[in-house]
PDB file of C-alpha atoms in Angstrom:
ATOM      1  CA  MET A   1     -27.225 -25.911  64.498  1.00 43.00           C
ATOM      2  CA  LYS A   2     -23.542 -24.946  67.097  1.00 46.00           C
ATOM      3  CA  LYS A   3     -20.565 -27.957  67.393  1.00 46.00           C
ATOM      4  CA  GLU A   4     -21.337 -26.916  71.765  1.00 45.00           C
ATOM      5  CA  HIS A   5     -25.435 -27.400  71.437  1.00 76.00           C
ATOM      6  CA  ILE A   6     -24.707 -31.427  70.690  1.00 90.00           C
ATOM      7  CA  ASP A   7     -24.338 -33.750  74.276  1.00 92.00           C
ATOM      8  CA  LEU A   8     -22.392 -36.773  73.709  1.00 95.00           C
ATOM      9  CA  THR A   9     -21.459 -37.916  76.520  1.00 95.00           C
ATOM     10  CA  ALA A  10     -23.910 -40.564  76.988  1.00 95.00           C
ATOM     11  CA  THR A  11     -22.945 -41.899  73.284  1.00 96.00           C
ATOM     12  CA  LYS A  12     -18.951 -41.568  74.457  1.00 97.00           C
ATOM     13  CA  ALA A  13     -19.502 -42.960  77.371  1.00 97.00           C
ATOM     14  CA  LYS A  14     -20.934 -46.621  75.289  1.00 97.00           C
ATOM     15  CA  VAL A  15     -18.248 -46.403  73.309  1.00 98.00           C
ATOM     16  CA  ALA A  16     -15.609 -45.925  76.420  1.00 98.00           C
ATOM     17  CA  ARG A  17     -17.026 -49.397  77.415  1.00 97.00           C
ATOM     18  CA  SER A  18     -16.990 -51.116  74.225  1.00 97.00           C
ATOM     19  CA  LYS A  19     -13.515 -50.199  74.052  1.00 97.00           C
ATOM     20  CA  LYS A  20     -12.104 -50.862  77.257  1.00 97.00           C
ATOM     21  CA  HIS A  21     -13.754 -54.862  77.037  1.00 96.00           C
ATOM     22  CA  PHE A  22     -11.692 -54.662  73.042  1.00 95.00           C
ATOM     23  CA  ASP A  23      -8.456 -54.151  75.193  1.00 95.00           C
ATOM     24  CA  GLU A  24     -10.009 -56.729  77.843  1.00 94.00           C
ATOM     25  CA  LEU A  25     -10.751 -59.656  75.551  1.00 91.00           C
ATOM     26  CA  ALA A  26      -7.828 -58.553  73.229  1.00 91.00           C
ATOM     27  CA  SER A  27      -4.824 -59.247  76.183  1.00 93.00           C
ATOM     28  CA  ALA A  28      -7.428 -62.489  77.376  1.00 91.00           C
ATOM     29  CA  ILE A  29      -6.766 -63.589  73.207  1.00 88.00           C
ATOM     30  CA  LYS A  30      -3.173 -62.963  73.708  1.00 88.00           C
ATOM     31  CA  THR A  31      -2.217 -64.946  76.786  1.00 91.00           C
ATOM     32  CA  TYR A  32      -4.806 -67.946  75.353  1.00 88.00           C
ATOM     33  CA  LEU A  33      -3.040 -68.518  72.092  1.00 84.00           C
ATOM     34  CA  ALA A  34       0.116 -67.700  74.122  1.00 86.00           C
ATOM     35  CA  SER A  35      -0.240 -71.225  76.271  1.00 88.00           C
ATOM     36  CA  GLN A  36      -0.117 -73.103  73.139  1.00 85.00           C
ATOM     37  CA  PRO A  37      -3.980 -74.823  74.283  1.00 87.00           C
ATOM     38  CA  TYR A  38      -3.556 -76.640  70.940  1.00 84.00           C
ATOM     39  CA  ILE A  39      -0.861 -79.803  70.356  1.00 83.00           C
ATOM     40  CA  ILE A  40      -0.498 -81.409  66.887  1.00 82.00           C
ATOM     41  CA  GLU A  41      -0.733 -84.990  66.520  1.00 85.00           C
ATOM     42  CA  ARG A  42       0.834 -87.072  63.630  1.00 83.00           C
ATOM     43  CA  ILE A  43      -0.714 -90.182  62.545  1.00 85.00           C
ATOM     44  CA  THR A  44      -0.153 -92.636  59.724  1.00 84.00           C
ATOM     45  CA  ASN A  45      -3.311 -94.536  57.984  1.00 84.00           C
ATOM     46  CA  ASP A  46      -2.084 -97.968  57.690  1.00 84.00           C
ATOM     47  CA  ALA A  47      -4.014 -98.776  55.481  1.00 85.00           C
ATOM     48  CA  THR A  48      -3.024 -95.971  52.876  1.00 83.00           C
ATOM     49  CA  GLY A  49      -0.093 -94.632  53.656  1.00 80.00           C
ATOM     50  CA  ASP A  50      -1.179 -91.620  54.076  1.00 83.00           C
ATOM     51  CA  VAL A  51       0.371 -89.190  57.074  1.00 81.00           C
ATOM     52  CA  SER A  52      -2.209 -87.076  58.763  1.00 83.00           C
ATOM     53  CA  ASP A  53      -1.565 -83.465  61.894  1.00 83.00           C
ATOM     54  CA  ILE A  54      -4.564 -83.955  64.187  1.00 85.00           C
ATOM     55  CA  VAL A  55      -5.398 -80.654  66.781  1.00 85.00           C
ATOM     56  CA  ARG A  56      -5.864 -81.773  70.261  1.00 89.00           C
ATOM     57  CA  VAL A  57      -7.665 -79.121  72.449  1.00 87.00           C
ATOM     58  CA  LYS A  58      -5.847 -78.305  75.835  1.00 89.00           C
ATOM     59  CA  LYS A  59      -8.089 -75.786  76.621  1.00 88.00           C
ATOM     60  CA  GLU A  60     -11.042 -74.251  75.283  1.00 87.00           C
ATOM     61  CA  ILE A  61     -11.906 -71.223  74.855  1.00 86.00           C
ATOM     62  CA  PRO A  62     -13.123 -69.224  77.144  1.00 87.00           C
ATOM     63  CA  LYS A  63     -17.280 -69.041  76.840  1.00 83.00           C
ATOM     64  CA  ASP A  64     -17.879 -65.857  78.667  1.00 87.00           C
ATOM     65  CA  TRP A  65     -15.851 -64.409  75.616  1.00 87.00           C
ATOM     66  CA  SER A  66     -19.107 -64.574  73.746  1.00 84.00           C
ATOM     67  CA  ASN A  67     -21.081 -62.700  76.121  1.00 87.00           C
ATOM     68  CA  ILE A  68     -17.891 -60.049  75.803  1.00 91.00           C
ATOM     69  CA  VAL A  69     -18.017 -59.855  72.481  1.00 88.00           C
ATOM     70  CA  GLY A  70     -22.363 -59.252  72.163  1.00 89.00           C
ATOM     71  CA  ASP A  71     -21.515 -56.270  74.664  1.00 93.00           C
ATOM     72  CA  ILE A  72     -18.675 -54.955  72.578  1.00 94.00           C
ATOM     73  CA  VAL A  73     -21.314 -54.601  69.809  1.00 93.00           C
ATOM     74  CA  HIS A  74     -24.029 -53.675  71.715  1.00 94.00           C
ATOM     75  CA  ASN A  75     -22.701 -50.995  72.792  1.00 96.00           C
ATOM     76  CA  LEU A  76     -21.508 -49.851  69.955  1.00 97.00           C
ATOM     77  CA  ARG A  77     -24.533 -49.984  68.275  1.00 97.00           C
ATOM     78  CA  VAL A  78     -26.326 -47.973  70.464  1.00 97.00           C
ATOM     79  CA  ALA A  79     -24.543 -45.507  71.226  1.00 97.00           C
ATOM     80  CA  LEU A  80     -25.555 -44.695  66.816  1.00 98.00           C
ATOM     81  CA  ASP A  81     -28.599 -44.131  68.190  1.00 97.00           C
ATOM     82  CA  TYR A  82     -27.962 -42.128  71.624  1.00 97.00           C
ATOM     83  CA  LEU A  83     -26.373 -40.103  68.519  1.00 97.00           C
ATOM     84  CA  VAL A  84     -29.442 -39.271  66.686  1.00 97.00           C
ATOM     85  CA  THR A  85     -31.331 -38.543  70.062  1.00 97.00           C
ATOM     86  CA  SER A  86     -28.532 -36.058  70.865  1.00 96.00           C
ATOM     87  CA  LEU A  87     -28.981 -34.327  67.726  1.00 96.00           C
ATOM     88  CA  VAL A  88     -33.082 -34.482  68.105  1.00 96.00           C
ATOM     89  CA  GLU A  89     -32.370 -32.452  71.856  1.00 95.00           C
ATOM     90  CA  ALA A  90     -29.747 -30.579  69.529  1.00 95.00           C
ATOM     91  CA  ASN A  91     -32.166 -29.311  67.510  1.00 95.00           C
ATOM     92  CA  SER A  92     -34.438 -28.102  69.927  1.00 93.00           C
ATOM     93  CA  ASN A  93     -36.677 -31.165  69.727  1.00 95.00           C
ATOM     94  CA  SER A  94     -38.430 -33.879  71.761  1.00 96.00           C
ATOM     95  CA  ILE A  95     -37.358 -37.315  71.540  1.00 96.00           C
ATOM     96  CA  SER A  96     -39.574 -39.953  69.428  1.00 96.00           C
ATOM     97  CA  LYS A  97     -40.402 -43.512  70.487  1.00 94.00           C
ATOM     98  CA  SER A  98     -39.134 -43.646  66.755  1.00 96.00           C
ATOM     99  CA  ASN A  99     -36.541 -41.944  67.585  1.00 97.00           C
ATOM    100  CA  CYS A 100     -32.623 -44.253  67.013  1.00 97.00           C
ATOM    101  CA  PHE A 101     -30.112 -45.003  64.573  1.00 98.00           C
ATOM    102  CA  PRO A 102     -31.018 -46.877  60.872  1.00 98.00           C
ATOM    103  CA  ILE A 103     -29.243 -48.483  59.446  1.00 97.00           C
ATOM    104  CA  ASP A 104     -30.942 -51.285  56.374  1.00 96.00           C
ATOM    105  CA  ASN A 105     -30.184 -54.630  53.607  1.00 94.00           C
ATOM    106  CA  SER A 106     -30.340 -51.615  50.884  1.00 96.00           C
ATOM    107  CA  ILE A 107     -31.193 -48.369  49.584  1.00 97.00           C
ATOM    108  CA  GLU A 108     -34.264 -48.620  48.635  1.00 97.00           C
ATOM    109  CA  ASP A 109     -34.756 -49.831  52.707  1.00 97.00           C
ATOM    110  CA  TYR A 110     -33.102 -47.042  53.870  1.00 97.00           C
ATOM    111  CA  GLN A 111     -35.249 -44.560  51.371  1.00 96.00           C
ATOM    112  CA  ARG A 112     -38.570 -45.944  53.112  1.00 96.00           C
ATOM    113  CA  ASN A 113     -37.550 -45.993  56.777  1.00 96.00           C
ATOM    114  CA  SER A 114     -35.046 -43.891  57.513  1.00 97.00           C
ATOM    115  CA  SER A 115     -37.143 -40.562  57.399  1.00 96.00           C
ATOM    116  CA  LYS A 116     -39.456 -41.805  60.591  1.00 96.00           C
ATOM    117  CA  LYS A 117     -36.175 -42.370  62.768  1.00 98.00           C
ATOM    118  CA  LEU A 118     -34.321 -39.279  61.662  1.00 98.00           C
ATOM    119  CA  ILE A 119     -37.737 -37.464  63.106  1.00 97.00           C
ATOM    120  CA  GLY A 120     -36.829 -33.803  64.858  1.00 96.00           C
ATOM    121  CA  LEU A 121     -33.644 -33.690  63.542  1.00 96.00           C
ATOM    122  CA  SER A 122     -32.236 -30.696  61.223  1.00 95.00           C
ATOM    123  CA  SER A 123     -31.609 -30.892  57.990  1.00 95.00           C
ATOM    124  CA  GLY A 124     -28.200 -30.893  58.540  1.00 94.00           C
ATOM    125  CA  ALA A 125     -27.837 -33.913  60.556  1.00 96.00           C
ATOM    126  CA  ILE A 126     -29.638 -35.565  57.974  1.00 97.00           C
ATOM    127  CA  LYS A 127     -27.788 -35.133  55.553  1.00 96.00           C
ATOM    128  CA  PHE A 128     -25.026 -36.073  57.608  1.00 97.00           C
ATOM    129  CA  ILE A 129     -26.352 -39.261  57.957  1.00 97.00           C
ATOM    130  CA  ASN A 130     -27.595 -39.866  54.846  1.00 97.00           C
ATOM    131  CA  ASP A 131     -23.730 -38.950  53.187  1.00 97.00           C
ATOM    132  CA  LEU A 132     -23.181 -42.156  55.537  1.00 97.00           C
ATOM    133  CA  LYS A 133     -25.074 -44.471  53.472  1.00 97.00           C
ATOM    134  CA  PRO A 134     -25.463 -46.556  56.459  1.00 97.00           C
ATOM    135  CA  TYR A 135     -27.564 -49.868  54.386  1.00 97.00           C
ATOM    136  CA  LYS A 136     -25.766 -52.724  52.623  1.00 94.00           C
ATOM    137  CA  GLY A 137     -24.247 -51.606  49.174  1.00 94.00           C
ATOM    138  CA  GLY A 138     -23.251 -48.444  50.803  1.00 95.00           C
ATOM    139  CA  GLU A 139     -21.539 -48.384  53.890  1.00 91.00           C
ATOM    140  CA  ASP A 140     -20.736 -52.175  55.500  1.00 89.00           C
ATOM    141  CA  VAL A 141     -19.147 -51.342  58.353  1.00 92.00           C
ATOM    142  CA  LEU A 142     -22.216 -50.066  59.745  1.00 95.00           C
ATOM    143  CA  TRP A 143     -24.351 -52.773  58.392  1.00 93.00           C
ATOM    144  CA  ARG A 144     -22.047 -55.415  59.823  1.00 89.00           C
ATOM    145  CA  LEU A 145     -22.361 -53.485  62.826  1.00 92.00           C
ATOM    146  CA  HIS A 146     -26.489 -53.831  62.869  1.00 92.00           C
ATOM    147  CA  LYS A 147     -26.216 -57.088  61.529  1.00 87.00           C
ATOM    148  CA  LEU A 148     -24.082 -58.529  64.596  1.00 86.00           C
ATOM    149  CA  ASP A 149     -26.219 -56.512  67.164  1.00 89.00           C
ATOM    150  CA  ILE A 150     -29.155 -58.253  65.955  1.00 86.00           C
ATOM    151  CA  GLN A 151     -27.659 -61.774  65.652  1.00 77.00           C
ATOM    152  CA  ASP A 152     -26.558 -61.443  68.872  1.00 66.00           C
ATOM    153  CA  LYS A 153     -30.019 -60.948  70.658  1.00 66.00           C
ATOM    154  CA  HIS A 154     -31.929 -63.585  68.509  1.00 54.00           C
ATOM    155  CA  ALA A 155     -28.921 -66.180  68.756  1.00 53.00           C
ATOM    156  CA  ARG A 156     -28.564 -64.970  72.318  1.00 55.00           C
ATOM    157  CA  ASN A 157     -24.495 -65.587  71.596  1.00 57.00           C
ATOM    158  CA  LEU A 158     -22.209 -65.043  68.848  1.00 63.00           C
ATOM    159  CA  ILE A 159     -20.077 -67.995  68.804  1.00 63.00           C
ATOM    160  CA  VAL A 160     -16.683 -67.639  69.062  1.00 69.00           C
ATOM    161  CA  GLY A 161     -14.361 -70.300  68.642  1.00 72.00           C
ATOM    162  CA  ALA A 162     -10.384 -70.337  67.291  1.00 70.00           C
ATOM    163  CA  ALA A 163     -10.149 -71.965  63.154  1.00 68.00           C
ATOM    164  CA  ASN A 164      -6.779 -72.977  61.376  1.00 67.00           C
ATOM    165  CA  ARG A 165      -5.796 -69.713  59.716  1.00 65.00           C
ATOM    166  CA  SER A 166      -2.564 -71.155  58.589  1.00 67.00           C
ATOM    167  CA  VAL A 167      -1.059 -74.961  57.511  1.00 61.00           C
ATOM    168  CA  ASN A 168       3.136 -73.566  57.806  1.00 59.00           C
ATOM    169  CA  LEU A 169       5.041 -76.159  55.549  1.00 54.00           C
ATOM    170  CA  SER A 170       8.659 -76.199  56.329  1.00 54.00           C
ATOM    171  CA  LEU A 171      10.186 -78.119  53.173  1.00 49.00           C
ATOM    172  CA  LYS A 172      13.823 -79.730  52.532  1.00 50.00           C
ATOM    173  CA  MET A 173      15.021 -81.831  50.064  1.00 49.00           C
ATOM    174  CA  ASP A 174      19.039 -83.848  49.870  1.00 52.00           C
ATOM    175  CA  PHE A 175      20.224 -82.640  46.612  1.00 48.00           C
ATOM    176  CA  LEU A 176      23.645 -84.374  45.381  1.00 53.00           C
ATOM    177  CA  GLY A 177      24.866 -85.275  49.197  1.00 59.00           C
ATOM    178  CA  GLU A 178      23.633 -81.652  50.443  1.00 64.00           C
ATOM    179  CA  GLN A 179      19.702 -80.192  52.658  1.00 54.00           C
ATOM    180  CA  ILE A 180      18.122 -77.877  51.086  1.00 51.00           C
ATOM    181  CA  ASN A 181      15.928 -75.509  52.818  1.00 56.00           C
ATOM    182  CA  PHE A 182      13.434 -73.826  51.113  1.00 46.00           C
ATOM    183  CA  PRO A 183      11.700 -70.866  53.007  1.00 51.00           C
ATOM    184  CA  THR A 184       8.438 -71.986  55.097  1.00 53.00           C
ATOM    185  CA  LEU A 185       5.502 -72.077  52.613  1.00 51.00           C
ATOM    186  CA  SER A 186       2.252 -71.194  54.492  1.00 57.00           C
ATOM    187  CA  LEU A 187      -0.680 -72.145  52.923  1.00 57.00           C
ATOM    188  CA  LYS A 188      -4.085 -71.046  54.235  1.00 64.00           C
ATOM    189  CA  PRO A 189      -6.751 -73.838  54.389  1.00 60.00           C
ATOM    190  CA  ALA A 190     -10.039 -73.882  52.274  1.00 56.00           C
ATOM    191  CA  ASP A 191     -11.788 -74.390  55.088  1.00 64.00           C
ATOM    192  CA  ASP A 192     -10.413 -73.261  58.815  1.00 61.00           C
ATOM    193  CA  LEU A 193     -11.930 -75.823  60.181  1.00 69.00           C
ATOM    194  CA  PHE A 194     -14.717 -73.472  62.376  1.00 72.00           C
ATOM    195  CA  PRO A 195     -14.873 -73.677  65.547  1.00 77.00           C
ATOM    196  CA  ILE A 196     -11.664 -75.746  65.769  1.00 79.00           C
ATOM    197  CA  ALA A 197     -12.621 -79.696  67.455  1.00 82.00           C
ATOM    198  CA  ASP A 198     -10.478 -81.635  69.213  1.00 87.00           C
ATOM    199  CA  GLY A 199      -8.993 -84.668  66.781  1.00 86.00           C
ATOM    200  CA  VAL A 200      -9.955 -82.622  63.746  1.00 84.00           C
ATOM    201  CA  ALA A 201      -7.144 -83.512  60.762  1.00 83.00           C
ATOM    202  CA  LEU A 202      -5.809 -80.166  59.654  1.00 79.00           C
ATOM    203  CA  PHE A 203      -3.781 -81.246  56.706  1.00 77.00           C
ATOM    204  CA  THR A 204      -2.702 -84.921  54.830  1.00 78.00           C
ATOM    205  CA  PHE A 205      -0.134 -85.912  53.416  1.00 75.00           C
ATOM    206  CA  ASN A 206      -0.452 -88.387  50.946  1.00 74.00           C
ATOM    207  CA  LYS A 207       1.882 -90.912  51.074  1.00 63.00           C
ATOM    208  CA  ASN A 208       4.350 -90.519  48.652  1.00 65.00           C
ATOM    209  CA  THR A 209       4.605 -86.954  49.490  1.00 57.00           C
ATOM    210  CA  ALA A 210       4.581 -87.548  53.192  1.00 49.00           C
ATOM    211  CA  GLY A 211       7.456 -90.743  52.903  1.00 47.00           C
ATOM    212  CA  PRO A 212      10.704 -89.240  51.022  1.00 42.00           C
ATOM    213  CA  HIS A 213      10.333 -85.120  52.944  1.00 44.00           C
ATOM    214  CA  ASP A 214      10.778 -84.844  56.913  1.00 50.00           C
ATOM    215  CA  PHE A 215       7.620 -82.671  57.880  1.00 50.00           C
ATOM    216  CA  ASN A 216       8.648 -81.983  62.013  1.00 57.00           C
ATOM    217  CA  ASP A 217       9.161 -78.496  61.476  1.00 58.00           C
ATOM    218  CA  ASN A 218       5.868 -78.008  60.243  1.00 66.00           C
ATOM    219  CA  SER A 219       3.614 -75.576  62.702  1.00 72.00           C
ATOM    220  CA  TYR A 220       0.139 -73.992  62.654  1.00 73.00           C
ATOM    221  CA  THR A 221      -1.230 -70.293  63.316  1.00 76.00           C
ATOM    222  CA  PHE A 222      -5.045 -70.329  65.167  1.00 76.00           C
ATOM    223  CA  ASP A 223      -6.656 -67.171  65.175  1.00 74.00           C
ATOM    224  CA  VAL A 224      -9.664 -66.593  67.056  1.00 78.00           C
ATOM    225  CA  LYS A 225     -12.798 -65.886  65.180  1.00 73.00           C
ATOM    226  CA  PHE A 226     -16.646 -65.621  65.802  1.00 68.00           C
ATOM    227  CA  SER A 227     -19.352 -66.508  63.686  1.00 64.00           C
ATOM    228  CA  GLY A 228     -22.762 -64.073  62.254  1.00 50.00           C
ATOM    229  CA  ASP A 229     -23.955 -65.681  59.563  1.00 43.00           C
ATOM    230  CA  LYS A 230     -22.038 -66.362  56.174  1.00 46.00           C
ATOM    231  CA  ILE A 231     -22.495 -62.465  55.601  1.00 42.00           C
ATOM    232  CA  PHE A 232     -19.461 -62.471  58.372  1.00 49.00           C
ATOM    233  CA  ASN A 233     -17.554 -65.309  56.688  1.00 50.00           C
ATOM    234  CA  GLU A 234     -15.974 -66.275  60.110  1.00 48.00           C
ATOM    235  CA  ARG A 235     -13.852 -63.127  60.085  1.00 59.00           C
ATOM    236  CA  GLU A 236     -11.001 -62.730  62.564  1.00 70.00           C
ATOM    237  CA  ILE A 237     -12.947 -61.079  66.091  1.00 78.00           C
ATOM    238  CA  MET A 238     -10.726 -58.659  66.884  1.00 84.00           C
ATOM    239  CA  THR A 239      -9.967 -56.934  63.143  1.00 85.00           C
ATOM    240  CA  THR A 240     -13.550 -57.025  63.305  1.00 86.00           C
ATOM    241  CA  LEU A 241     -14.276 -55.205  66.275  1.00 91.00           C
ATOM    242  CA  LYS A 242     -11.580 -52.643  65.785  1.00 92.00           C
ATOM    243  CA  GLU A 243     -12.928 -51.816  62.786  1.00 92.00           C
ATOM    244  CA  LEU A 244     -16.082 -51.082  64.279  1.00 94.00           C
ATOM    245  CA  ILE A 245     -14.610 -49.246  67.155  1.00 97.00           C
ATOM    246  CA  LEU A 246     -12.956 -47.070  65.228  1.00 97.00           C
ATOM    247  CA  TYR A 247     -15.779 -45.927  62.720  1.00 97.00           C
ATOM    248  CA  VAL A 248     -17.954 -45.333  65.560  1.00 97.00           C
ATOM    249  CA  GLU A 249     -15.320 -42.240  66.826  1.00 97.00           C
ATOM    250  CA  LYS A 250     -15.316 -41.178  62.758  1.00 97.00           C
ATOM    251  CA  VAL A 251     -18.996 -40.511  63.174  1.00 97.00           C
ATOM    252  CA  LEU A 252     -18.455 -38.738  66.688  1.00 96.00           C
ATOM    253  CA  ASP A 253     -15.211 -36.730  65.731  1.00 95.00           C
ATOM    254  CA  ASP A 254     -17.071 -35.474  61.907  1.00 95.00           C
ATOM    255  CA  VAL A 255     -20.746 -35.262  63.846  1.00 94.00           C
ATOM    256  CA  SER A 256     -18.915 -33.090  66.296  1.00 88.00           C
ATOM    257  CA  LYS A 257     -18.260 -30.885  63.434  1.00 85.00           C
ATOM    258  CA  LEU A 258     -21.759 -29.682  62.319  1.00 81.00           C
TER     259      LEU A 258
END
């Protein structure tokens, strides 16, 4: 099969649409976080003396971001299906209803299901797709893309929200009459409290710790994340989407060399 026989026009159009929405979303997230949508309120528990930093949400994340993320994911998944149909046509065969890009939950499922989805492809094209290992435990980038697309279709929307990425502690102490400033200590919370809700305590200092130190310089770093299943562990959104886009682009670059 010669390189010029593979028509990737429709496939690349889907990827281009994903990239356009990705750039728009990246800009929107940057603007949103720069607007300081969260403020920290420090309160003291009168009964225990413990000090807690409470988050106050001034501006909610736009609800349409979930739709944008879903569109990015779906267009990438469809691009792979278009790739398969292009490979069928490049092999001078007619597209069948079963043709699509196979991605499965295990190598056993893949071996059982993939052949009917790749009917009409040349042996070289089939080997190319098989070598991608598009199943869980093989190439998990493809598997995540597939699962995200299913999640979005069946749960209506992927939940997009903010999470507490780190607690940045600026510790100070007096020593022999001089103030010592320690390097800022960034701690990743065990629970990033996704999605952040108004009134949630981000960090609590017990009275013995809070008493002798000034914590006024402490700060918090927030990320925008999305939920899928626990499979995705509430991953940071733009890193995940960029990984998916770059991988699909690499697949298209590689297939053009067949």
